Amino acid sequence: MEISRQLGLEAETVALDRAIAEGRIGPPEYAARVYDLWAELTERDVRTAFEAAPWLARIREVWAEIRSAGEYCAVVSLSPSFFVELLLDWGAHAAHGSRFPAVPFTEPVDPSGVLSAAAKVTIADRLCAEFGLTRADCVAYGDSSSDKELFAAVPVSVAVNADAHLTGRATHSYTGRDLWDAYELVGPAR
């Protein structure tokens, strides 16, 4: 959404968000359509959108706390990888998004690289193996229906500013603008 807002294409992306939320299109079609909308996207647009995004407060502090405890934090999102991977600079150990071509686009988006809800679980399993963990060691935080399968796969989950479809599946639910407050809900289960 932030990239589309930067390009003046917010209304078009709201319509796409509605279509995917209602199940009228899937992630590959969403990616193809947003790719077409972003035909003129530049690295500067991406960086400006990232910096203008309404991120939750204290993300970096939470990730620093996780790191200081010898634990790991990862972001797995259906958003484009070139956007999600910017979170590595904030302290995430890993960041995975849907594979899009490099910006500016000179090749089409490959539908096989577009993530799905099931892919989030697959990536989480791969990260667990890489970090020497199991699903039982994980806490998942999420905000959308694409997090349902991940919430079902791990023992502890936190729905963050999510609707009833996700909060009903979560161990904890948080509404607000501060990730530290959501992080503290988990407490000793971490």
Tab-separated table of C-alpha atoms in Angstrom, residues 83-184:
chain	number	residue	atom	x	y	z
A	83	PHE	CA	10.484	-3.863	0.356
A	84	VAL	CA	10.511	-6.507	3.111
A	85	GLU	CA	14.280	-6.959	2.953
A	86	LEU	CA	14.776	-3.340	4.026
A	87	LEU	CA	13.792	-4.564	7.514
A	88	LEU	CA	17.119	-6.391	7.775
A	89	ASP	CA	18.691	-3.001	8.497
A	90	TRP	CA	16.382	-2.696	11.516
A	91	GLY	CA	17.636	-5.900	13.130
A	92	ALA	CA	15.653	-8.805	11.705
A	93	HIS	CA	17.745	-11.948	11.268
A	94	ALA	CA	15.829	-12.836	8.113
A	95	ALA	CA	13.284	-11.152	5.854
A	96	HIS	CA	11.354	-12.985	3.153
A	97	GLY	CA	8.813	-11.542	0.765
A	98	SER	CA	7.350	-12.393	-2.596
A	99	ARG	CA	10.094	-12.446	-5.206
A	100	PHE	CA	9.731	-9.549	-7.582
A	101	PRO	CA	12.229	-8.492	-10.225
A	102	ALA	CA	14.707	-5.785	-9.285
A	103	VAL	CA	13.564	-2.174	-9.479
A	104	PRO	CA	13.223	-0.634	-11.996
A	105	PHE	CA	11.377	-3.550	-13.530
A	106	THR	CA	12.922	-4.931	-16.695
A	107	GLU	CA	11.449	-8.431	-16.504
A	108	PRO	CA	8.041	-9.788	-15.482
A	109	VAL	CA	7.121	-11.040	-12.036
A	110	ASP	CA	7.390	-14.827	-11.790
A	111	PRO	CA	4.179	-16.214	-10.226
A	112	SER	CA	6.145	-19.106	-8.702
A	113	GLY	CA	8.023	-16.625	-6.496
A	114	VAL	CA	4.874	-15.093	-5.046
A	115	LEU	CA	4.306	-16.222	-1.471
A	116	SER	CA	1.103	-17.681	-0.074
A	117	ALA	CA	-0.157	-18.400	3.424
A	118	ALA	CA	1.237	-21.937	3.134
A	119	ALA	CA	4.603	-20.565	2.020
A	120	LYS	CA	4.861	-18.644	5.295
A	121	VAL	CA	4.819	-21.965	7.158
A	122	THR	CA	7.342	-23.512	4.758
A	123	ILE	CA	9.692	-20.558	5.214
A	124	ALA	CA	9.241	-20.658	8.988
A	125	ASP	CA	10.144	-24.364	8.969
A	126	ARG	CA	13.241	-23.644	6.871
A	127	LEU	CA	14.273	-20.845	9.242
A	128	CYS	CA	13.750	-23.133	12.237
A	129	ALA	CA	16.111	-25.676	10.688
A	130	GLU	CA	18.644	-22.946	9.911
A	131	PHE	CA	18.504	-21.549	13.457
A	132	GLY	CA	18.416	-24.973	15.176
A	133	LEU	CA	14.831	-24.583	16.415
A	134	THR	CA	11.479	-26.287	16.092
A	135	ARG	CA	7.984	-24.894	15.651
A	136	ALA	CA	7.519	-25.354	19.411
A	137	ASP	CA	10.137	-22.627	19.934
A	138	CYS	CA	8.282	-20.073	17.801
A	139	VAL	CA	5.981	-17.159	18.447
A	140	ALA	CA	4.189	-15.752	15.399
A	141	TYR	CA	2.939	-12.181	15.087
A	142	GLY	CA	0.555	-11.329	12.282
A	143	ASP	CA	-2.135	-9.014	11.057
A	144	SER	CA	-3.862	-10.614	8.076
A	145	SER	CA	-5.638	-13.721	6.869
A	146	SER	CA	-2.382	-14.865	5.266
A	147	ASP	CA	-1.144	-15.545	8.820
A	148	LYS	CA	-3.841	-18.116	9.692
A	149	GLU	CA	-1.808	-21.143	8.657
A	150	LEU	CA	1.268	-19.896	10.496
A	151	PHE	CA	-0.797	-19.304	13.644
A	152	ALA	CA	-2.060	-22.880	13.405
A	153	ALA	CA	1.497	-24.200	13.064
A	154	VAL	CA	3.084	-22.624	16.147
A	155	PRO	CA	2.110	-22.844	19.816
A	156	VAL	CA	1.944	-19.101	20.531
A	157	SER	CA	0.636	-16.356	18.267
A	158	VAL	CA	-0.223	-12.682	18.558
A	159	ALA	CA	-2.764	-11.020	16.280
A	160	VAL	CA	-1.689	-7.404	15.860
A	161	ASN	CA	-4.346	-4.933	14.736
A	162	ALA	CA	-6.122	-7.810	13.047
A	163	ASP	CA	-9.768	-8.528	12.384
A	164	ALA	CA	-11.849	-11.239	14.054
A	165	HIS	CA	-10.854	-13.839	11.432
A	166	LEU	CA	-7.321	-13.819	12.797
A	167	THR	CA	-7.834	-12.799	16.423
A	168	GLY	CA	-10.034	-15.857	16.938
A	169	ARG	CA	-7.087	-18.073	15.999
A	170	ALA	CA	-4.470	-16.212	18.047
A	171	THR	CA	-3.193	-16.963	21.535
A	172	HIS	CA	-3.100	-13.209	22.197
A	173	SER	CA	-4.559	-10.170	20.499
A	174	TYR	CA	-3.167	-6.642	20.472
A	175	THR	CA	-4.632	-3.422	19.132
A	176	GLY	CA	-2.383	-0.403	19.146
A	177	ARG	CA	0.708	1.201	17.669
A	178	ASP	CA	3.572	-0.189	19.800
A	179	LEU	CA	5.202	-3.544	19.072
A	180	TRP	CA	6.739	-3.652	22.553
A	181	ASP	CA	3.255	-3.824	24.072
A	182	ALA	CA	2.368	-6.723	21.760
A	183	TYR	CA	5.680	-8.413	22.565
A	184	GLU	CA	5.026	-8.197	26.306
